[in-house]
Amino acid sequence: MTDDTPADSKLTRSKQRWAQEGRFLTGRVARPDTERLPPGQHLTMDWPVLDLGLHPSISRDRWTLQVFGAVEHPQIWDWAAFNALPQSRMVSDIHCVTTWSRYDNQWDGVPVHALLDLVQPKPGADHILLHSHDGYTTNLALSDFAAPDVILAHSWSGAPLTEAHGAPLRLVVPHLYFWKSPKWLSRIEVRTADRQGYWETRGYHNRGDPWAEERYSDD
Ligand SMILES: Nc1nc2c(c(=O)[nH]1)N[C@H]1C(S)=C(S)[C@@H](COP(=O)(O)O)O[C@H]1N2
Ligand SMILES: [Mo]
């Protein structure tokens, strides 16, 4: 074809590659399927339970979620008020630092960015410390907490979370190892300085990006 100039073919190849990668669909480059499993991980079909060994039992009648610290509008929601917040459904992969990964987990809940719109972090707020009913804590950069696919999940696969997996409410941060996704979430502390949580003070990496294999801290 006369119009098949080298420039055209190159653009066509790029477009095909973008289509395969799902580029421009979400604003992020989806990983090609061959790279879906992060380095050092293996796929599992079941959903293991991992935690400190305490499974706190929290009735939805007495449950609250508090946001406090460096925010313009501190909040406490009870179960009914929390469920009246904007809801979304998200599908994401789990990557646990103990090397199992599980694909296509469907979560229902409140996207974190909707919650942040309500509480309004103050200027200078840049970190989050999450507190759970079993005494567990974990820390996140505000930018990781505010990522578009981070969700406060009350349901998995269309049914309420089981107690073992964090009912009534857990956080899900799909782009970090799963220890950054606290179960039995009770309080969200917005901070102007980082403060490490349970595993981070015990040698786990401060950020925990599975694609960079940020499993353990170097020092
Ligand atoms: N509250 C609380 N959240 C927690 C933990 C915990 O001990 N307590 N363990 C973390 C770790 S290390 C992992 S791997 C995941 C496991 O979640 P799952 O039991 O739903 O698979 O929960 C994370 N969230
Ligand atoms: Mo873990």
Short mmCIF file of N, CA and C and ligand atoms in Angstrom, two decimals, residues 50 96-98 179, ligand 2:
data_model
loop_
_atom_site.label_atom_id
_atom_site.label_comp_id
_atom_site.label_asym_id
_atom_site.label_seq_id
_atom_site.Cartn_x
_atom_site.Cartn_y
_atom_site.Cartn_z
N LEU A 50 -4.78 -14.75 57.21
CA LEU A 50 -3.53 -14.43 57.90
C LEU A 50 -3.74 -13.22 58.81
N CYS A 96 0.09 -11.21 48.69
CA CYS A 96 0.54 -11.30 50.07
C CYS A 96 2.04 -11.49 50.10
N VAL A 97 2.71 -10.88 51.05
CA VAL A 97 4.17 -10.96 51.15
C VAL A 97 4.65 -12.38 51.39
N THR A 98 3.78 -13.25 51.92
CA THR A 98 4.15 -14.65 52.12
C THR A 98 4.10 -15.44 50.81
N TRP A 179 -0.43 -6.90 53.66
CA TRP A 179 -0.37 -6.49 55.07
C TRP A 179 -0.75 -5.02 55.21
MO MO B 2 0.76 -11.02 55.25
#
